[in-house]
CSV table of C-alpha atoms and ligand atoms in Angstrom, one decimal:
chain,number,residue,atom,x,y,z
H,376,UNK,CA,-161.0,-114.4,103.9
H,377,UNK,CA,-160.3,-117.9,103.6
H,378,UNK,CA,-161.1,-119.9,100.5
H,379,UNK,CA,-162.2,-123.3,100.6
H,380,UNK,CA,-161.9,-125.6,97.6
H,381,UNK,CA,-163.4,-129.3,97.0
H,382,UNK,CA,-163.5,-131.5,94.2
H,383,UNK,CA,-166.9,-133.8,93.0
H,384,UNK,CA,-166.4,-137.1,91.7
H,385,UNK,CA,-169.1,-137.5,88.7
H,386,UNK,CA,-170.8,-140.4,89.5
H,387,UNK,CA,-174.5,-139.0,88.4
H,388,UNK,CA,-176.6,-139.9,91.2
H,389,UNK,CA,-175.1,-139.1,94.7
H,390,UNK,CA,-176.4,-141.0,97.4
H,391,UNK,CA,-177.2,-139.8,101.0
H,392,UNK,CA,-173.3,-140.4,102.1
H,393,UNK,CA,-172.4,-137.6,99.8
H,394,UNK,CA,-175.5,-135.2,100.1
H,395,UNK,CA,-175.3,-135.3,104.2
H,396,UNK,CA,-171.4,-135.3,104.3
H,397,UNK,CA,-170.2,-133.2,101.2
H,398,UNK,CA,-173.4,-131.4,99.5
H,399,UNK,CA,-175.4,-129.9,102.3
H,400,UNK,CA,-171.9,-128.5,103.3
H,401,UNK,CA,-170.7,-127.0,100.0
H,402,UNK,CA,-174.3,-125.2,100.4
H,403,UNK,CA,-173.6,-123.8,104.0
H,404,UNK,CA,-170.0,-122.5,102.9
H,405,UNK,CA,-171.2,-121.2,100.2
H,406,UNK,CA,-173.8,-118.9,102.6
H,407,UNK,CA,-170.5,-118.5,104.4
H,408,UNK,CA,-168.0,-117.8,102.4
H,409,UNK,CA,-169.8,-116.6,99.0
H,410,UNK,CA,-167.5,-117.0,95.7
H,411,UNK,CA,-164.6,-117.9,98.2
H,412,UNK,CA,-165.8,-121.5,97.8
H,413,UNK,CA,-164.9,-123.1,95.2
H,414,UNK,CA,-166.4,-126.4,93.9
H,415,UNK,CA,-165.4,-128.7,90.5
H,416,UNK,CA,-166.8,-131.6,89.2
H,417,UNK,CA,-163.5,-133.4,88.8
H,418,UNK,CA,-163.5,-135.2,85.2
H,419,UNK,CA,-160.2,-135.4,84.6
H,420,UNK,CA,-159.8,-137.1,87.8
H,421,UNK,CA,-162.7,-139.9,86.5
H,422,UNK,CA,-160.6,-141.1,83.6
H,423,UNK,CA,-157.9,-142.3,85.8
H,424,UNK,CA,-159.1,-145.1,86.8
H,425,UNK,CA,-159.8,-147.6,83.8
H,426,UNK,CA,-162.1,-149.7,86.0
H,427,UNK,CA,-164.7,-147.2,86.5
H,428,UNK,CA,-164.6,-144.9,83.5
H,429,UNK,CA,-166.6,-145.2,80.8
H,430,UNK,CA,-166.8,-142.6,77.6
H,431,UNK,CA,-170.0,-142.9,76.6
H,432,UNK,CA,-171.2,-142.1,79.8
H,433,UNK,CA,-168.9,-139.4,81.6
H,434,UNK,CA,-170.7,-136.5,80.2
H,435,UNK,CA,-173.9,-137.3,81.1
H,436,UNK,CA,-172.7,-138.4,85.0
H,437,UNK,CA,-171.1,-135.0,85.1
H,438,UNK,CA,-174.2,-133.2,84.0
H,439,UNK,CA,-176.4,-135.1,86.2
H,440,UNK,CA,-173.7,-134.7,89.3
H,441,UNK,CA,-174.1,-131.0,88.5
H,442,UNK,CA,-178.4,-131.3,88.8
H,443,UNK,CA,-177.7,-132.7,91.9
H,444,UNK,CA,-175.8,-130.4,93.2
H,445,UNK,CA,-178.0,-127.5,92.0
H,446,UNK,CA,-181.0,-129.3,93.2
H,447,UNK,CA,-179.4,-129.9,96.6
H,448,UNK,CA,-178.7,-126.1,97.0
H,449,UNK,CA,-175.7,-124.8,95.4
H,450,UNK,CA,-176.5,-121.2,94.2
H,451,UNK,CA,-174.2,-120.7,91.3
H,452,UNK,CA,-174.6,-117.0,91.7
H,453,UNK,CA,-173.0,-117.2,95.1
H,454,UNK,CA,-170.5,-119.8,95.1
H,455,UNK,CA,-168.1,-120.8,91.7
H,456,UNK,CA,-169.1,-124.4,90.7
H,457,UNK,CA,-167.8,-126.0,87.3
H,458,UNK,CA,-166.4,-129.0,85.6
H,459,UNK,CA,-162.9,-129.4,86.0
H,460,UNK,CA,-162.2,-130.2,82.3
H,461,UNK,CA,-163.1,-126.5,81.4
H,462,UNK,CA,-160.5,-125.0,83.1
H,463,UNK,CA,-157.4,-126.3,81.5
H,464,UNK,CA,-155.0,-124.7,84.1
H,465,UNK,CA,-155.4,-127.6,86.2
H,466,UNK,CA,-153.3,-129.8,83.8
H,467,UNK,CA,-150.8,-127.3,83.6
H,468,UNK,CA,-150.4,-126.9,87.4
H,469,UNK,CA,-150.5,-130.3,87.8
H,470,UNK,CA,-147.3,-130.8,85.5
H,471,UNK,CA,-145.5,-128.9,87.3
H,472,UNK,CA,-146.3,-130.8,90.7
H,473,UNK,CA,-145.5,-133.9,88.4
H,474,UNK,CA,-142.1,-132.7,88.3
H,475,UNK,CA,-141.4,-132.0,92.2
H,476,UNK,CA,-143.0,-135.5,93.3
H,477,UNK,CA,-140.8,-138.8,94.1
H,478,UNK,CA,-142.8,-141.5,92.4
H,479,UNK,CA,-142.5,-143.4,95.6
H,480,UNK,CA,-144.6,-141.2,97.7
H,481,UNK,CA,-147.2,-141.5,95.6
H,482,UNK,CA,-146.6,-145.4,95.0
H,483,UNK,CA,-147.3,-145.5,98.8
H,484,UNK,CA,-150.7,-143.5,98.7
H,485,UNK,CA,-153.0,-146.1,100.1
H,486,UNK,CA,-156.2,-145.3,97.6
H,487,UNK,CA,-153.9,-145.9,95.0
H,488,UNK,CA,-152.6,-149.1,96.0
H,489,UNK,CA,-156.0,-150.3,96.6
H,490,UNK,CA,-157.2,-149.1,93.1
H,491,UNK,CA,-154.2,-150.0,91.5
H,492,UNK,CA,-154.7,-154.3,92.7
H,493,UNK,CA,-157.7,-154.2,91.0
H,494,UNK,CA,-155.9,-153.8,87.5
H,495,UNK,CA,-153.6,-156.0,85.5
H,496,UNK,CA,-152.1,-152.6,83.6
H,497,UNK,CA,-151.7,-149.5,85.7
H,498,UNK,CA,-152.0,-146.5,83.9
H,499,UNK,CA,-149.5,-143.3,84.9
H,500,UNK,CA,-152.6,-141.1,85.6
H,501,UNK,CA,-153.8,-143.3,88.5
H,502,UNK,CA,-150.4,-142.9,90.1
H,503,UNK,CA,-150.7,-139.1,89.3
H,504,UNK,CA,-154.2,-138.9,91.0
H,505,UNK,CA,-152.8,-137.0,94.4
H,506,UNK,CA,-150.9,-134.4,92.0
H,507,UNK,CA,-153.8,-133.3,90.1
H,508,UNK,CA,-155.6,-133.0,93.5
H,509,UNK,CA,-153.0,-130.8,94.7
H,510,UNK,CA,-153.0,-128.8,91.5
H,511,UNK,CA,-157.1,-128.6,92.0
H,512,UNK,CA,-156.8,-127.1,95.1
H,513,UNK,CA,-153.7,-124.9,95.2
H,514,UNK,CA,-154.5,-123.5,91.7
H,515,UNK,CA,-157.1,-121.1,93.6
H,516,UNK,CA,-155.0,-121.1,96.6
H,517,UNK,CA,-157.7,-122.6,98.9
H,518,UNK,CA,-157.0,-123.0,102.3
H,519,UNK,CA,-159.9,-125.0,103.4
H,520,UNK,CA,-160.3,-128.5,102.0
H,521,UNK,CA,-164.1,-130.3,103.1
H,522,UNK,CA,-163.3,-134.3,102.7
H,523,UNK,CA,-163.4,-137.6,103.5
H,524,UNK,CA,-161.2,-139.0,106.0
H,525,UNK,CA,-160.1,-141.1,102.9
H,526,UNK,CA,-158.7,-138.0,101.5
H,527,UNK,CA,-156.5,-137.4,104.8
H,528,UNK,CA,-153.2,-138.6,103.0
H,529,UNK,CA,-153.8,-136.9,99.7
H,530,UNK,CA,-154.3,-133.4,101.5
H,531,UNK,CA,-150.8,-134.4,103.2
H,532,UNK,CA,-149.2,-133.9,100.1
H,533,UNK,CA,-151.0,-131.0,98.9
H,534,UNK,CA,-149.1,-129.4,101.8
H,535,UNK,CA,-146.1,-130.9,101.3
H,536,UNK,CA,-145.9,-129.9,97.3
H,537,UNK,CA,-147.2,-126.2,98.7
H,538,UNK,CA,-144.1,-126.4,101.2
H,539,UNK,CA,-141.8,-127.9,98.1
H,540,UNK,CA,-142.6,-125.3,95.5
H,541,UNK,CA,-142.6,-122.5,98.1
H,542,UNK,CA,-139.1,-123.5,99.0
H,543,UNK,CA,-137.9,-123.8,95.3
H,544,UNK,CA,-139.0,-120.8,94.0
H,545,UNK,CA,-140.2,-118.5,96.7
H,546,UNK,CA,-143.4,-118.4,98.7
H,547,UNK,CA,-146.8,-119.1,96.6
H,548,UNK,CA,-149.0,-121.5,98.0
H,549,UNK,CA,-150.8,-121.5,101.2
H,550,UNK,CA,-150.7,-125.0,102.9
H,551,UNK,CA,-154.6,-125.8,102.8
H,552,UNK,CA,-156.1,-127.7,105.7
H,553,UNK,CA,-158.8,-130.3,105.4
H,554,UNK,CA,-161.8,-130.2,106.8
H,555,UNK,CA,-164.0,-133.2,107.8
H,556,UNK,CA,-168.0,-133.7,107.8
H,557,UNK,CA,-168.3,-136.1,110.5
H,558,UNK,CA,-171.7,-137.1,110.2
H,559,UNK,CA,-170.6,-138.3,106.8
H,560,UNK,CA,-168.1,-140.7,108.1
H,561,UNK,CA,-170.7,-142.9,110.0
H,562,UNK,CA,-173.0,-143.5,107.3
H,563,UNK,CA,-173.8,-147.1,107.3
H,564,UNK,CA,-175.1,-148.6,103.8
H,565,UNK,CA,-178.4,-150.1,103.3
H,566,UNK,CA,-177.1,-153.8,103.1
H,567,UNK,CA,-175.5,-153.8,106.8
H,568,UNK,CA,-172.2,-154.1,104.8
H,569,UNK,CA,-170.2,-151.4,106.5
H,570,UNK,CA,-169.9,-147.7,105.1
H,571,UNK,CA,-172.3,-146.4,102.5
H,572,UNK,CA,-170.1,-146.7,99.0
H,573,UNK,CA,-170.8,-146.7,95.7
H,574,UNK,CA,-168.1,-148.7,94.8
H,575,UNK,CA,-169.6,-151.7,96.3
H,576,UNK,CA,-172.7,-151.2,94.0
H,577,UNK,CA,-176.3,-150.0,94.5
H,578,UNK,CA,-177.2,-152.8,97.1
H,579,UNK,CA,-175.5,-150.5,99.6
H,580,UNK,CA,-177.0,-146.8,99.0
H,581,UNK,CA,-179.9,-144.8,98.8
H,582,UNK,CA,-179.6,-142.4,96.0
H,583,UNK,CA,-181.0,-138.9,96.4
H,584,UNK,CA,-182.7,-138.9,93.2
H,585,UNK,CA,-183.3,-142.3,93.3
H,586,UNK,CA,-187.2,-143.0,92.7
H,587,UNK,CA,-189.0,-143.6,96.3
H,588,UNK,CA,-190.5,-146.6,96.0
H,589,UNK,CA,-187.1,-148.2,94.9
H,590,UNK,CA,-185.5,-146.6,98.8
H,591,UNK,CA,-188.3,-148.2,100.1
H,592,UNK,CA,-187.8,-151.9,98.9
H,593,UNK,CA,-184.2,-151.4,100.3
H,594,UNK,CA,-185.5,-150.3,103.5
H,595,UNK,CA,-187.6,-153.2,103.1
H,596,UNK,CA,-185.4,-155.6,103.3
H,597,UNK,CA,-182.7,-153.5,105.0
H,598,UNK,CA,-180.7,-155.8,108.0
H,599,UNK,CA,-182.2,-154.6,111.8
H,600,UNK,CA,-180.7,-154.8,115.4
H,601,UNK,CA,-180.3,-158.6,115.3
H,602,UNK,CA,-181.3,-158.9,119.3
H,603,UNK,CA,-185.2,-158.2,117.9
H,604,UNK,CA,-185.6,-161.8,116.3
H,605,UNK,CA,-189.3,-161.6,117.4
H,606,UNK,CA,-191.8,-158.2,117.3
H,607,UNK,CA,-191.5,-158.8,121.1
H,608,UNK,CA,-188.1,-158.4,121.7
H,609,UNK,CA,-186.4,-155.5,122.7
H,610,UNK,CA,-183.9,-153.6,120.3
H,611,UNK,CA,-180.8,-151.3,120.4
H,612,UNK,CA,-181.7,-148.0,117.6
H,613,UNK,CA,-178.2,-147.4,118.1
H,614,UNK,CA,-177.4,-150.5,116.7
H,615,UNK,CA,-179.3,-150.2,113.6
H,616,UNK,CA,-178.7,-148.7,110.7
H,617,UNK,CA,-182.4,-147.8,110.4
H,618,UNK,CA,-181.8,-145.9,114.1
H,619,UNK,CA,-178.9,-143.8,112.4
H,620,UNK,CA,-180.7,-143.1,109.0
H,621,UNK,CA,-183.5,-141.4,111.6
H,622,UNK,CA,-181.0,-139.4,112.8
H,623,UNK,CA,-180.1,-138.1,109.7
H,624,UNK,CA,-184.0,-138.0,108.0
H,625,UNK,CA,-186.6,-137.4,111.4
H,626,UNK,CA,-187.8,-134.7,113.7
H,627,UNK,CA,-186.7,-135.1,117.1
H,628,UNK,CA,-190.6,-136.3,118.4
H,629,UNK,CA,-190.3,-139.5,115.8
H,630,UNK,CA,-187.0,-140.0,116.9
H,631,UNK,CA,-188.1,-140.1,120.5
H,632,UNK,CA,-190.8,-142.3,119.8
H,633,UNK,CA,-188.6,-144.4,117.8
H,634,UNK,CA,-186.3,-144.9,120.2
H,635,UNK,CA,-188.6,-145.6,123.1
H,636,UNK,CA,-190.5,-147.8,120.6
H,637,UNK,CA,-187.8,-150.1,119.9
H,638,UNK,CA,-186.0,-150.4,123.5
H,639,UNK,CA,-189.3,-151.5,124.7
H,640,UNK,CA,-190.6,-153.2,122.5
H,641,UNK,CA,-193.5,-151.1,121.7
H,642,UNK,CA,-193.0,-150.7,117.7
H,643,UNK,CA,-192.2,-152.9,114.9
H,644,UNK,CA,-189.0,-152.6,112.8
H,645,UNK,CA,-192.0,-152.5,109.6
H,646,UNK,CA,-193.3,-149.5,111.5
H,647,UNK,CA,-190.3,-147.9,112.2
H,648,UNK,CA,-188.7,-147.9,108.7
H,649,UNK,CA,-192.2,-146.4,107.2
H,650,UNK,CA,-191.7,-143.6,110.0
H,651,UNK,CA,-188.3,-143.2,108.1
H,652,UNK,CA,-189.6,-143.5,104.8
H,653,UNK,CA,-192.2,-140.5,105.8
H,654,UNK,CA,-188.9,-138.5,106.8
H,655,UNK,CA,-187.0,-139.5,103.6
H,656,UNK,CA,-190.0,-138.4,101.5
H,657,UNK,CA,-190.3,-134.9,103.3
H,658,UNK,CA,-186.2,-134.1,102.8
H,659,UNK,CA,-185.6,-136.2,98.7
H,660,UNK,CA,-189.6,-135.1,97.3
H,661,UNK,CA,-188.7,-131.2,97.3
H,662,UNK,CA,-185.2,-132.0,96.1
H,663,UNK,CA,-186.6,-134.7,93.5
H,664,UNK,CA,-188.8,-132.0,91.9
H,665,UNK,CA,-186.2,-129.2,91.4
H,666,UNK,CA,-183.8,-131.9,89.9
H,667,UNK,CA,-186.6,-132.7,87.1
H,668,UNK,CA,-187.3,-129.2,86.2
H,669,UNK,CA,-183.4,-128.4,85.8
H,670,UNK,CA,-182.9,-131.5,83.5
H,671,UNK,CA,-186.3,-130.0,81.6
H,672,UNK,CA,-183.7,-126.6,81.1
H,673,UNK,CA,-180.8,-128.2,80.5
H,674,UNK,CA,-179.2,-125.2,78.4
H,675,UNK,CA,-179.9,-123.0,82.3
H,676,UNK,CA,-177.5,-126.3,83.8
H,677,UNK,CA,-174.7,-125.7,81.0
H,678,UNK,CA,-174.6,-121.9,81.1
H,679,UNK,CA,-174.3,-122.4,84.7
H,680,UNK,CA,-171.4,-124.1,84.6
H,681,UNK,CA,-170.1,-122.0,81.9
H,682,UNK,CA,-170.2,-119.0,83.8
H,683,UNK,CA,-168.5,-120.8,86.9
H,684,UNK,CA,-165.4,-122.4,84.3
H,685,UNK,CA,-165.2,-118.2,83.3
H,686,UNK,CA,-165.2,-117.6,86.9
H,687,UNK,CA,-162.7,-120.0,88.2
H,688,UNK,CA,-160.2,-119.3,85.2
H,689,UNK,CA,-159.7,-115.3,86.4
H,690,UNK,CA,-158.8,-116.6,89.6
H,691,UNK,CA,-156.4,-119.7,87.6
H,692,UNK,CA,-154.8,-117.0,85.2
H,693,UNK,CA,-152.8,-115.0,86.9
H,694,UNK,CA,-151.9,-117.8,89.7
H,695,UNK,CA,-150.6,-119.7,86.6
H,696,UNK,CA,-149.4,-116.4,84.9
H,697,UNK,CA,-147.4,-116.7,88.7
H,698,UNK,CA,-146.0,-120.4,89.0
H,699,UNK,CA,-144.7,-119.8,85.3
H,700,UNK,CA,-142.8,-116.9,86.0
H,701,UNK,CA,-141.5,-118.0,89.2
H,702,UNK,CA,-140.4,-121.6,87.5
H,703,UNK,CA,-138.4,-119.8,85.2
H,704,UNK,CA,-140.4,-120.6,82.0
H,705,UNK,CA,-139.7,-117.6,78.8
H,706,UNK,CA,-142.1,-115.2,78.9
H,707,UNK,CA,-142.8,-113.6,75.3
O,236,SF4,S1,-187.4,-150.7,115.7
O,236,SF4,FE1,-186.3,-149.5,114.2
O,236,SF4,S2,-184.4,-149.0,115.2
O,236,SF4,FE2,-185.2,-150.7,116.3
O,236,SF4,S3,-184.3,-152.5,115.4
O,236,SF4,FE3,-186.3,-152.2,114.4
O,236,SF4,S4,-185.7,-150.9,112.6
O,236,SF4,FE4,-184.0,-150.8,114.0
């Protein structure tokens, strides 16, 4: 049975980017693949980057990253979901990797050169990023990776440390493929600025637990197919952002009539994002609600992810108990 294996950046309130191209497929390989999928909210991972960490607010990103992820779906009775700074075996692993990686591959790990501009002192961890990522996923030996195409380079070494270790000290590691969510990749942002990030601030997303009324005054004054300069003019839905967030939030009759609206003419761009906003409503509302009643039982969210750090560390234990024996470390 394979086991698939992805890490969550807590950033608290995950926007529609992450729920259609990460979440939503956590939740289906979880049907899938039951406590073979393995999921982490990646902490450790959070403090490597001095420009976007911030103490006294981690926790609470992590806990509300976890709500999300509850309310999105994620059954923690069928799938293993905890915070990556429970498990300590990830550090350890990650030591080890430390010690079989040039410094200049990862010096040429694009994210990390981009990251690593931004900063006037680079510290070692941010150069280390790809490392612990590898120790994420081969400490459960996970062989299925969902990502980001921005992640493409950072799985490449993940196989190539798997490969490295296997041929120092005998075979261990599978070498995990990744496995993208297309849809995800297309995501345009609300501001017409390119992809959907949240690194270019909240101008550009639509949160899924952001309140309603605030999506709407982005849609509001959300950027159109620039050919409809008058109600009158024609328009291209496939050239507006608002045509590909009804792809993502409408039934295939409002899509229809969305598209025929626009080519012709026949609707307004007003009209059309409120047709959105009804689609919107009818996916976030339901989601919304559970969200608000698990941070009213915050002690169920914790013991959740307690059980799933208990869970992940019998399958860490004895890989660890493994890479230790095989490195050559004294065994009392
Ligand atoms: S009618 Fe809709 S899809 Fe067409 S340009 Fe206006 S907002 Fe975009």
């Amino acid at each position: 049975m394979p086991r698939v294996f992805s890490g969550i950046q807590p950033t608290g309130d995950p926007h529609i980017g992450n729920y259609f191209g990460a979440m939503r497929n956590y939740v289906r390989l979880g049907e899938e693949y039951g406590k073979n999928s393995i999921y982490c909210v990646v902490d450790l991972h959070a403090i490597t980057n001095p420009a976007a960490y911030d103490p006294k607010t981690l926790a609470q990103r992590t806990f509300e990253m976890a709500v999300a992820n509850f309310a999105a779906g994620l059954d923690p009775e069928k799938v293993v979901f905890f915070v990556q700074s429970q498990v300590p075996e990830h550090q350890e692993l990650s030591w080890v990797f430390t010690a079989l990686t040039p410094v200049g591959e990862l010096e040429r790990m694009t994210q990390y050169k981009d990251k690593a501009e931004q900063l006037e002192s680079i510290p070692a961890g941010l150069l280390m990023y790809p490392v612990l990522m590898a120790a994420d996923i081969l400490l459960y030996k996970a062989d299925t990776v969902p990502v980001g195409e921005d992640q493409t380079q950072h799985i490449e070494l993940t196989r190539a440390l798997a490969r490295k270790f296997n041929h120092a000290y005998g075979e261990t590691f599978p070498e995990p493929k990744a496995v993208y969510a297309r849809d995800a990749l297309r995501i345009p942002g609300v501001d017409g600025q390119g992809k959907m990030s949240k690194s270019k601030g909240e101008s550009s997303t639509i949160g899924i637990l952001e309140p309603l009324d605030s999506i709407w005054q982005k849609l509001r004054v959300a950027p159109t197919d620039p050919a409809r300069v008058r109600r009158s003019d024609p328009g291209d839905p496939d050239k507006c952002l608002i045509g590909d967030y009804h792809k993502l939030f409408s039934d295939l009759p409002t899509i229809e009539t969305v598209y025929e609206g626009c080519r012709t003419a026949g609707i307004g761009c007003v009209d059309c994002k409120k047709m959105l906003m009804q689609g919107i409503t009818r996916e976030l509302t339901p989601l919304q609600e559970r969200a608000e009643g698990l941070r009213a039982n915050p002690d169920w969210v914790r013991d959740a992810l307690a059980t799933g750090a208990r869970q992940a560390r019998e399958i860490a234990r004895p890989v660890m108990e493994e890479v230790r024996e095989k490195a050559g470390f004294l065994k009392l």
